[in-house]
Amino acid sequence: MALAAGAMLGLTAFLPAAEAADSSLLFLAEDVPSGLDPDGPSIAIPTTQLGMVQLLEPLIAYADKASPNEDGVKMPDFSKPVGRLLESWSYDPGTLTWTLKLRHGVKSCAGNEFTADDLLYTYARALNVGGAVPNAWFLLNMASVKGFSTDVFSSDPEVAKKAKTLGDGVRKVDDYTVEVTQTEPNPLFLVNIAVTISQGVFDSKAMKEHATADDPWSYNYANNVNLPSFGPYCLESWTKNSEIRFKANPNYYRGKAPIEHVIIKKVPQGGNRISILRSGQAQLIQGMTPNQYDSIRKMPGLSVSGVYGNEGLFVVMNFKNPPFDNIKLRQAIAYAMPYDRVIQVGYGGQAKKWESVVPSTYPGFVAHEPPYTYDPEKAKQLLAEAGYPGGKGLEKYADQFKLTYVSEKETTLGPVVNQIRSALAAVGLPVTLDPIPQAQYGDRQIVKKDLAFAINDQEKPIGVDTGYAMQLFFVSKAAGGINNMVNYDNPKLDAMWAKARVEPDTAKRDEILAQMQNILMRDVVWLPVVEFKTQWAHSDKLKGFTWNPGNSLLLYDLHY
Amino acid sequence: MTQVPPLSAAVPARRRSRRPAIPWLLGFAVVFAGGAIFMAAFGGYVVPFDPTDSAFMPSMPPPALSEVPGLLWSLVTGSQTEPIHWFGTDSSGFDVFSRVLCAPRIDLSIALASNAFALLIGIPFGLIAGSFRNPLTELMMRVSDVLQSFPVFISAMILVALGGQSIINVILALSLLYAPIYVRLTRTEVLTQKSKGMVEASRAIGQSELNIAIKHILPNSMGPALVQSSVTIGFAILLTAGLSFVGAGVRPPTPEWGLMIATGANDIVLGQWWTSVFPGIAISLTVFSFAVIGDALERRYNR
């Protein structure tokens, strides 16, 4: 409480009374952006993405569904892409070429007009792969855009240099027309250019003004100073590890944002965020536990808006770590999983059982049949078939059964992992808990890929496509699976994806993707447990909540 | 107005400065600390719930005070067959009462073990440093001073981080940090004892310095360190809880007071006070009890 009081005093000092008006918003989050460059080192951090999406403008987005969900949150209709920086687009299957017609009259925060040069600069920068993470390149490579090959990483400097030159895959036709050619008929192009945090377009003039001889693509400037783009907000000030301030872009082509000033302030302790929200000084908070959201729902003057978007919790079991290479054992764990308890105790009922490895809101999702249910007897039977009756023989794998999770999420994941540990122990699995810091977890998941047994609630495909998820998480490393954290290597699955990714017939493609989901569920490649609500707590005067696949709240949609 | 009587010149100065003894407080402290030690040994066998097994009732509040007599009576009469969550449940559905009672196994074990190790390190080094004055023992004392000059909590965090998060490493870290206290206390007492006649007499009859140190000086120099140890046990409990509170101590779901407070702290603002308050009270009373016992021992030693 002392901390809360201290935090409130601090906020009182920094937030003038006049700012508590309808034109301002104080948003409290677990952190503020560590960087702003989409190819920067902190791209995977949600609070970093929260900052980026306010500044960047995508080429396309999705239209809202006709009616909001039960919490009043507007949901996107993934079958209806709408132009943002694009006025229109067309595709010629004969030449595998997309013709992109750019919107006229769009101005950046700096007042520069959006033209084809900005898009070409953005693509050329992606191809340069000079940032900490080749995020923008990866999505264009995944979409089979000509020229975006792995040659950019060649150890031969000449090959790499040549590959980094934007060739005829992306061509400027005139100031408002760009043509993009693919190497194969890959439908992911349209999906991927909707991903704001990867494919948002830079204000090339502003970027070039801050280029240096050492940093010709302004990575340092974009990551540490400002991210010049055509989005609804402009950066007003930014103190890393403390706060970031946005001011509505006066030139924004869809009209100036209803809320002129937004401050995102770091308040690490969830209890303190609630205290400040209750005091009325803040209007919006995020990153609370389900239990806390549940309590806030009952507080006068406050609301919780939530949506089943694309967030889910799953169990990681690494195929490189015996005994998790045993499919029967994996299935036994799937049947020993206490799904209902996780939903009720871990998420206070704000979750539902997850029946596949892709979000159920995504096109192409297919629920596994028959579903894995909590069935301890069947789990014991499978465990015996796996060669470990009653768990005998697993003692030597005690180290592998350390259930790893992010220690910073103890308040959220603690109740979940405790339910799982108890249930698995009941069938003879020697599970212990192993909370480790977020940074260590991320390194082991993404770089080393050596997490033997872990809980993950942060990975999700932000490209709205089942194939996107397959490419990202499940195909083998040799086939380009960049985030295959369980080291699953199934040549049959790789072959199916190779076929699906170039299949022009949507029905046939969906059929292959459905078969792939069934294989993944049969082998329990991920053990999907629950899909949980993405939630925000806020003043009940704040309206306009709209979910997008990036999961970062777009402040432009909010109003009083 | 009552006039304060002048201090009697007959009262020795040392006794004048001392607080009066409170027998009932000492009795309470002995009983409470004894109870904590008992729970450390047998807590797991007497608690109503498995402290690491989740009930399907997260964040359940404890029964209201007005309900407690009725519940107790129903237990006596046998009409209540199910165990009661006397202190409620936490966000994982763990029984707070059972966890509070089982926590001494970790907290006290760490505190007692680290204190024992610290004594084992500190007393011999203190004896050597006091008995033999040479550059090596001076260096030993400077190292000891350096160790003491760092903030204990920060040092403990660093040591646990370097060694890895485990109970053994917490014990080793605390031992290392508390040993210099005993080194200095023992050395000071050794220097005092060295000037006493019995030492001179031992030398006169030809006993070696080592023999004198072990046979005559050591037994008479251990008192301050042993008195200090009860206070150090209290500090070690606090430090263990503090390390767990910041995530550097024992791992969940181990029942440990600091970890329980940390888990519940975020929910206090929602009115869910019981997950933090009960372990907080347990820590306070345990540390207080050891402090009172230490005070009594000191009084006895100085008599």
PDB file of N, CA, C and O in Angstrom, chain A residues 269-271 274-275 278 289 291-292 295 299 340-341 344-345 405 410-411 414-415 418-419 421-422 433-435, chain B residues 52-59 91-94 165 251-253 259 262-263 265-272:
ATOM      1  N   GLN A 269       3.851  -3.025 -10.381  1.00  0.00           N
ATOM      2  CA  GLN A 269       3.020  -3.832  -9.493  1.00  0.00           C
ATOM      3  C   GLN A 269       1.544  -3.733  -9.871  1.00  0.00           C
ATOM      4  O   GLN A 269       0.977  -2.626  -9.931  1.00  0.00           O
ATOM      5  N   GLY A 270       0.944  -4.880 -10.098  1.00  0.00           N
ATOM      6  CA  GLY A 270      -0.464  -4.908 -10.489  1.00  0.00           C
ATOM      7  C   GLY A 270      -1.360  -4.252  -9.459  1.00  0.00           C
ATOM      8  O   GLY A 270      -2.292  -3.502  -9.792  1.00  0.00           O
ATOM      9  N   GLY A 271      -1.074  -4.496  -8.177  1.00  0.00           N
ATOM     10  CA  GLY A 271      -1.884  -3.898  -7.113  1.00  0.00           C
ATOM     11  C   GLY A 271      -1.848  -2.382  -7.172  1.00  0.00           C
ATOM     12  O   GLY A 271      -2.872  -1.699  -6.944  1.00  0.00           O
ATOM     13  N   ILE A 274      -4.047  -1.049  -9.957  1.00  0.00           N
ATOM     14  CA  ILE A 274      -5.463  -1.045  -9.571  1.00  0.00           C
ATOM     15  C   ILE A 274      -5.758   0.147  -8.657  1.00  0.00           C
ATOM     16  O   ILE A 274      -6.756   0.846  -8.836  1.00  0.00           O
ATOM     17  N   SER A 275      -4.876   0.382  -7.704  1.00  0.00           N
ATOM     18  CA  SER A 275      -5.102   1.501  -6.772  1.00  0.00           C
ATOM     19  C   SER A 275      -5.215   2.815  -7.526  1.00  0.00           C
ATOM     20  O   SER A 275      -6.089   3.640  -7.228  1.00  0.00           O
ATOM     21  N   ARG A 278      -8.436   2.990  -9.474  1.00  0.00           N
ATOM     22  CA  ARG A 278      -9.574   3.230  -8.577  1.00  0.00           C
ATOM     23  C   ARG A 278      -9.619   4.677  -8.114  1.00  0.00           C
ATOM     24  O   ARG A 278     -10.680   5.237  -7.871  1.00  0.00           O
ATOM     25  N   THR A 289      -4.017  -9.992 -13.294  1.00  0.00           N
ATOM     26  CA  THR A 289      -4.325 -11.424 -13.238  1.00  0.00           C
ATOM     27  C   THR A 289      -5.835 -11.591 -13.441  1.00  0.00           C
ATOM     28  O   THR A 289      -6.604 -10.666 -13.175  1.00  0.00           O
ATOM     29  N   ASN A 291      -7.882 -13.097 -11.636  1.00  0.00           N
ATOM     30  CA  ASN A 291      -8.519 -12.855 -10.335  1.00  0.00           C
ATOM     31  C   ASN A 291      -8.727 -11.352 -10.112  1.00  0.00           C
ATOM     32  O   ASN A 291      -9.779 -10.904  -9.642  1.00  0.00           O
ATOM     33  N   GLN A 292      -7.724 -10.572 -10.482  1.00  0.00           N
ATOM     34  CA  GLN A 292      -7.832  -9.119 -10.311  1.00  0.00           C
ATOM     35  C   GLN A 292      -8.872  -8.528 -11.262  1.00  0.00           C
ATOM     36  O   GLN A 292      -9.667  -7.670 -10.870  1.00  0.00           O
ATOM     37  N   SER A 295     -12.234  -9.081  -9.870  1.00  0.00           N
ATOM     38  CA  SER A 295     -12.591  -8.168  -8.778  1.00  0.00           C
ATOM     39  C   SER A 295     -12.890  -6.775  -9.305  1.00  0.00           C
ATOM     40  O   SER A 295     -13.805  -6.104  -8.807  1.00  0.00           O
ATOM     41  N   MET A 299     -16.195  -3.365  -9.245  1.00  0.00           N
ATOM     42  CA  MET A 299     -15.922  -2.050  -8.629  1.00  0.00           C
ATOM     43  C   MET A 299     -16.706  -0.963  -9.327  1.00  0.00           C
ATOM     44  O   MET A 299     -16.756  -0.924 -10.564  1.00  0.00           O
ATOM     45  N   ASP A 340     -10.460 -28.156 -16.771  1.00  0.00           N
ATOM     46  CA  ASP A 340     -11.482 -27.349 -16.086  1.00  0.00           C
ATOM     47  C   ASP A 340     -10.908 -26.607 -14.889  1.00  0.00           C
ATOM     48  O   ASP A 340     -11.275 -25.468 -14.614  1.00  0.00           O
ATOM     49  N   ARG A 341     -10.020 -27.280 -14.172  1.00  0.00           N
ATOM     50  CA  ARG A 341      -9.416 -26.619 -13.010  1.00  0.00           C
ATOM     51  C   ARG A 341      -8.578 -25.419 -13.436  1.00  0.00           C
ATOM     52  O   ARG A 341      -8.557 -24.390 -12.772  1.00  0.00           O
ATOM     53  N   GLN A 344     -11.022 -22.667 -14.190  1.00  0.00           N
ATOM     54  CA  GLN A 344     -11.697 -22.083 -13.026  1.00  0.00           C
ATOM     55  C   GLN A 344     -10.710 -21.450 -12.044  1.00  0.00           C
ATOM     56  O   GLN A 344     -10.913 -20.312 -11.609  1.00  0.00           O
ATOM     57  N   VAL A 345      -9.672 -22.174 -11.685  1.00  0.00           N
ATOM     58  CA  VAL A 345      -8.738 -21.664 -10.675  1.00  0.00           C
ATOM     59  C   VAL A 345      -7.741 -20.685 -11.297  1.00  0.00           C
ATOM     60  O   VAL A 345      -7.479 -19.616 -10.749  1.00  0.00           O
ATOM     61  N   TYR A 405       8.478 -21.918 -16.248  1.00  0.00           N
ATOM     62  CA  TYR A 405       7.598 -20.815 -16.633  1.00  0.00           C
ATOM     63  C   TYR A 405       8.249 -19.500 -16.242  1.00  0.00           C
ATOM     64  O   TYR A 405       9.255 -19.487 -15.536  1.00  0.00           O
ATOM     65  N   GLU A 410       4.446 -14.980 -12.013  1.00  0.00           N
ATOM     66  CA  GLU A 410       4.061 -15.879 -10.930  1.00  0.00           C
ATOM     67  C   GLU A 410       2.605 -15.657 -10.508  1.00  0.00           C
ATOM     68  O   GLU A 410       1.866 -16.629 -10.285  1.00  0.00           O
ATOM     69  N   THR A 411       2.187 -14.408 -10.416  1.00  0.00           N
ATOM     70  CA  THR A 411       0.821 -14.165  -9.940  1.00  0.00           C
ATOM     71  C   THR A 411      -0.221 -14.702 -10.923  1.00  0.00           C
ATOM     72  O   THR A 411      -1.291 -15.134 -10.520  1.00  0.00           O
ATOM     73  N   GLY A 414       1.159 -18.861 -11.520  1.00  0.00           N
ATOM     74  CA  GLY A 414       1.296 -19.685 -10.310  1.00  0.00           C
ATOM     75  C   GLY A 414       0.094 -20.604 -10.097  1.00  0.00           C
ATOM     76  O   GLY A 414       0.250 -21.829  -9.975  1.00  0.00           O
ATOM     77  N   PRO A 415      -1.127 -20.043 -10.064  1.00  0.00           N
ATOM     78  CA  PRO A 415      -2.291 -20.920  -9.864  1.00  0.00           C
ATOM     79  C   PRO A 415      -2.427 -21.972 -10.968  1.00  0.00           C
ATOM     80  O   PRO A 415      -2.864 -23.092 -10.716  1.00  0.00           O
ATOM     81  N   ASN A 418       0.337 -24.743 -10.539  1.00  0.00           N
ATOM     82  CA  ASN A 418       0.066 -25.561  -9.353  1.00  0.00           C
ATOM     83  C   ASN A 418      -1.023 -26.597  -9.628  1.00  0.00           C
ATOM     84  O   ASN A 418      -0.950 -27.728  -9.144  1.00  0.00           O
ATOM     85  N   GLN A 419      -2.034 -26.198 -10.399  1.00  0.00           N
ATOM     86  CA  GLN A 419      -3.076 -27.166 -10.764  1.00  0.00           C
ATOM     87  C   GLN A 419      -2.476 -28.279 -11.629  1.00  0.00           C
ATOM     88  O   GLN A 419      -2.769 -29.458 -11.433  1.00  0.00           O
ATOM     89  N   ARG A 421       0.681 -29.241 -11.891  1.00  0.00           N
ATOM     90  CA  ARG A 421       1.619 -30.082 -11.126  1.00  0.00           C
ATOM     91  C   ARG A 421       0.868 -31.121 -10.292  1.00  0.00           C
ATOM     92  O   ARG A 421       1.206 -32.305 -10.296  1.00  0.00           O
ATOM     93  N   SER A 422      -0.181 -30.675  -9.591  1.00  0.00           N
ATOM     94  CA  SER A 422      -0.942 -31.600  -8.745  1.00  0.00           C
ATOM     95  C   SER A 422      -1.561 -32.718  -9.577  1.00  0.00           C
ATOM     96  O   SER A 422      -1.516 -33.891  -9.198  1.00  0.00           O
ATOM     97  N   LEU A 433       8.306 -27.496 -10.098  1.00  0.00           N
ATOM     98  CA  LEU A 433       8.154 -26.190 -10.752  1.00  0.00           C
ATOM     99  C   LEU A 433       9.501 -25.486 -10.875  1.00  0.00           C
ATOM    100  O   LEU A 433      10.347 -25.574  -9.993  1.00  0.00           O
ATOM    101  N   ASP A 434       9.658 -24.781 -11.968  1.00  0.00           N
ATOM    102  CA  ASP A 434      10.943 -24.137 -12.253  1.00  0.00           C
ATOM    103  C   ASP A 434      10.723 -22.739 -12.845  1.00  0.00           C
ATOM    104  O   ASP A 434      10.837 -22.552 -14.056  1.00  0.00           O
ATOM    105  N   PRO A 435      10.371 -21.771 -11.993  1.00  0.00           N
ATOM    106  CA  PRO A 435      10.202 -20.410 -12.520  1.00  0.00           C
ATOM    107  C   PRO A 435      11.555 -19.796 -12.864  1.00  0.00           C
ATOM    108  O   PRO A 435      12.485 -19.857 -12.055  1.00  0.00           O
TER     109      PRO A 435
ATOM    110  N   THR B  52       0.801 -28.338  -0.411  1.00  0.00           N
ATOM    111  CA  THR B  52       1.081 -28.093  -1.831  1.00  0.00           C
ATOM    112  C   THR B  52       0.042 -28.736  -2.737  1.00  0.00           C
ATOM    113  O   THR B  52       0.254 -28.894  -3.927  1.00  0.00           O
ATOM    114  N   ASP B  53      -1.084 -29.102  -2.132  1.00  0.00           N
ATOM    115  CA  ASP B  53      -2.152 -29.681  -2.947  1.00  0.00           C
ATOM    116  C   ASP B  53      -3.301 -28.685  -2.983  1.00  0.00           C
ATOM    117  O   ASP B  53      -3.763 -28.213  -1.947  1.00  0.00           O
ATOM    118  N   SER B  54      -3.742 -28.380  -4.205  1.00  0.00           N
ATOM    119  CA  SER B  54      -4.709 -27.301  -4.360  1.00  0.00           C
ATOM    120  C   SER B  54      -6.132 -27.764  -4.102  1.00  0.00           C
ATOM    121  O   SER B  54      -6.574 -28.774  -4.636  1.00  0.00           O
ATOM    122  N   ALA B  55      -6.848 -26.996  -3.261  1.00  0.00           N
ATOM    123  CA  ALA B  55      -8.296 -27.187  -3.142  1.00  0.00           C
ATOM    124  C   ALA B  55      -8.924 -26.489  -4.338  1.00  0.00           C
ATOM    125  O   ALA B  55      -8.331 -25.593  -4.933  1.00  0.00           O
ATOM    126  N   PHE B  56     -10.107 -26.876  -4.698  1.00  0.00           N
ATOM    127  CA  PHE B  56     -10.744 -26.291  -5.878  1.00  0.00           C
ATOM    128  C   PHE B  56     -11.490 -25.015  -5.496  1.00  0.00           C
ATOM    129  O   PHE B  56     -12.572 -24.747  -5.991  1.00  0.00           O
ATOM    130  N   MET B  57     -10.942 -24.269  -4.554  1.00  0.00           N
ATOM    131  CA  MET B  57     -11.615 -23.060  -4.075  1.00  0.00           C
ATOM    132  C   MET B  57     -10.583 -21.956  -3.916  1.00  0.00           C
ATOM    133  O   MET B  57     -10.109 -21.707  -2.813  1.00  0.00           O
ATOM    134  N   PRO B  58     -10.175 -21.310  -4.987  1.00  0.00           N
ATOM    135  CA  PRO B  58      -9.151 -20.275  -4.862  1.00  0.00           C
ATOM    136  C   PRO B  58      -9.676 -19.029  -4.156  1.00  0.00           C
ATOM    137  O   PRO B  58     -10.861 -18.705  -4.254  1.00  0.00           O
ATOM    138  N   SER B  59      -8.770 -18.357  -3.479  1.00  0.00           N
ATOM    139  CA  SER B  59      -9.052 -17.064  -2.838  1.00  0.00           C
ATOM    140  C   SER B  59     -10.281 -17.089  -1.936  1.00  0.00           C
ATOM    141  O   SER B  59     -11.046 -16.136  -1.898  1.00  0.00           O
ATOM    142  N   SER B  91      -4.641 -17.842  -4.053  1.00  0.00           N
ATOM    143  CA  SER B  91      -5.123 -17.806  -5.439  1.00  0.00           C
ATOM    144  C   SER B  91      -4.956 -19.148  -6.151  1.00  0.00           C
ATOM    145  O   SER B  91      -5.575 -19.385  -7.184  1.00  0.00           O
ATOM    146  N   SER B  92      -4.090 -20.020  -5.620  1.00  0.00           N
ATOM    147  CA  SER B  92      -3.949 -21.352  -6.208  1.00  0.00           C
ATOM    148  C   SER B  92      -4.861 -22.370  -5.548  1.00  0.00           C
ATOM    149  O   SER B  92      -4.859 -23.540  -5.933  1.00  0.00           O
ATOM    150  N   GLY B  93      -5.580 -21.937  -4.532  1.00  0.00           N
ATOM    151  CA  GLY B  93      -6.449 -22.867  -3.808  1.00  0.00           C
ATOM    152  C   GLY B  93      -5.734 -23.593  -2.683  1.00  0.00           C
ATOM    153  O   GLY B  93      -6.288 -24.514  -2.089  1.00  0.00           O
ATOM    154  N   PHE B  94      -4.494 -23.186  -2.353  1.00  0.00           N
ATOM    155  CA  PHE B  94      -3.771 -23.809  -1.242  1.00  0.00           C
ATOM    156  C   PHE B  94      -4.353 -23.322   0.092  1.00  0.00           C
ATOM    157  O   PHE B  94      -4.726 -22.147   0.211  1.00  0.00           O
ATOM    158  N   GLN B 165      19.328 -20.797  -7.548  1.00  0.00           N
ATOM    159  CA  GLN B 165      18.250 -20.672  -6.571  1.00  0.00           C
ATOM    160  C   GLN B 165      17.919 -22.030  -5.947  1.00  0.00           C
ATOM    161  O   GLN B 165      17.207 -22.827  -6.541  1.00  0.00           O
ATOM    162  N   ARG B 251      11.650 -21.829  -4.114  1.00  0.00           N
ATOM    163  CA  ARG B 251      10.760 -21.812  -5.272  1.00  0.00           C
ATOM    164  C   ARG B 251       9.354 -22.250  -4.896  1.00  0.00           C
ATOM    165  O   ARG B 251       9.181 -23.090  -4.023  1.00  0.00           O
ATOM    166  N   PRO B 252       8.376 -21.713  -5.609  1.00  0.00           N
ATOM    167  CA  PRO B 252       7.016 -22.185  -5.411  1.00  0.00           C
ATOM    168  C   PRO B 252       6.898 -23.630  -5.896  1.00  0.00           C
ATOM    169  O   PRO B 252       7.670 -24.036  -6.771  1.00  0.00           O
ATOM    170  N   PRO B 253       5.987 -24.421  -5.359  1.00  0.00           N
ATOM    171  CA  PRO B 253       4.962 -24.051  -4.371  1.00  0.00           C
ATOM    172  C   PRO B 253       5.383 -24.337  -2.935  1.00  0.00           C
ATOM    173  O   PRO B 253       4.527 -24.539  -2.085  1.00  0.00           O
ATOM    174  N   LEU B 259       7.520 -16.179   0.591  1.00  0.00           N
ATOM    175  CA  LEU B 259       6.915 -16.498  -0.707  1.00  0.00           C
ATOM    176  C   LEU B 259       5.400 -16.333  -0.646  1.00  0.00           C
ATOM    177  O   LEU B 259       4.767 -15.831  -1.588  1.00  0.00           O
ATOM    178  N   ALA B 262       4.607 -12.677  -0.764  1.00  0.00           N
ATOM    179  CA  ALA B 262       4.782 -12.154  -2.128  1.00  0.00           C
ATOM    180  C   ALA B 262       3.612 -12.555  -3.021  1.00  0.00           C
ATOM    181  O   ALA B 262       3.100 -11.751  -3.795  1.00  0.00           O
ATOM    182  N   THR B 263       3.177 -13.800  -2.908  1.00  0.00           N
ATOM    183  CA  THR B 263       2.091 -14.284  -3.750  1.00  0.00           C
ATOM    184  C   THR B 263       0.811 -13.519  -3.458  1.00  0.00           C
ATOM    185  O   THR B 263       0.039 -13.197  -4.372  1.00  0.00           O
ATOM    186  N   ALA B 265       0.575 -10.484  -1.980  1.00  0.00           N
ATOM    187  CA  ALA B 265       0.691  -9.020  -1.870  1.00  0.00           C
ATOM    188  C   ALA B 265      -0.105  -8.275  -2.924  1.00  0.00           C
ATOM    189  O   ALA B 265      -0.723  -7.244  -2.640  1.00  0.00           O
ATOM    190  N   ASN B 266      -0.119  -8.820  -4.137  1.00  0.00           N
ATOM    191  CA  ASN B 266      -0.802  -8.120  -5.219  1.00  0.00           C
ATOM    192  C   ASN B 266      -2.307  -8.060  -5.024  1.00  0.00           C
ATOM    193  O   ASN B 266      -2.984  -7.225  -5.612  1.00  0.00           O
ATOM    194  N   ASP B 267      -2.828  -8.979  -4.227  1.00  0.00           N
ATOM    195  CA  ASP B 267      -4.280  -9.052  -4.087  1.00  0.00           C
ATOM    196  C   ASP B 267      -4.800  -8.349  -2.838  1.00  0.00           C
ATOM    197  O   ASP B 267      -6.006  -8.306  -2.608  1.00  0.00           O
ATOM    198  N   ILE B 268      -3.883  -7.788  -2.040  1.00  0.00           N
ATOM    199  CA  ILE B 268      -4.329  -7.073  -0.840  1.00  0.00           C
ATOM    200  C   ILE B 268      -5.237  -5.920  -1.232  1.00  0.00           C
ATOM    201  O   ILE B 268      -6.245  -5.644  -0.589  1.00  0.00           O
ATOM    202  N   VAL B 269      -4.873  -5.265  -2.343  1.00  0.00           N
ATOM    203  CA  VAL B 269      -5.655  -4.114  -2.788  1.00  0.00           C
ATOM    204  C   VAL B 269      -7.100  -4.523  -3.140  1.00  0.00           C
ATOM    205  O   VAL B 269      -8.012  -3.708  -3.147  1.00  0.00           O
ATOM    206  N   LEU B 270      -7.311  -5.803  -3.405  1.00  0.00           N
ATOM    207  CA  LEU B 270      -8.660  -6.293  -3.715  1.00  0.00           C
ATOM    208  C   LEU B 270      -9.380  -6.766  -2.460  1.00  0.00           C
ATOM    209  O   LEU B 270     -10.464  -7.322  -2.527  1.00  0.00           O
ATOM    210  N   GLY B 271      -8.757  -6.572  -1.306  1.00  0.00           N
ATOM    211  CA  GLY B 271      -9.380  -6.981  -0.049  1.00  0.00           C
ATOM    212  C   GLY B 271      -9.025  -8.403   0.351  1.00  0.00           C
ATOM    213  O   GLY B 271      -9.516  -8.887   1.359  1.00  0.00           O
ATOM    214  N   GLN B 272      -8.177  -9.068  -0.437  1.00  0.00           N
ATOM    215  CA  GLN B 272      -7.805 -10.446  -0.091  1.00  0.00           C
ATOM    216  C   GLN B 272      -6.543 -10.414   0.776  1.00  0.00           C
ATOM    217  O   GLN B 272      -5.442 -10.727   0.336  1.00  0.00           O
TER     218      GLN B 272
END
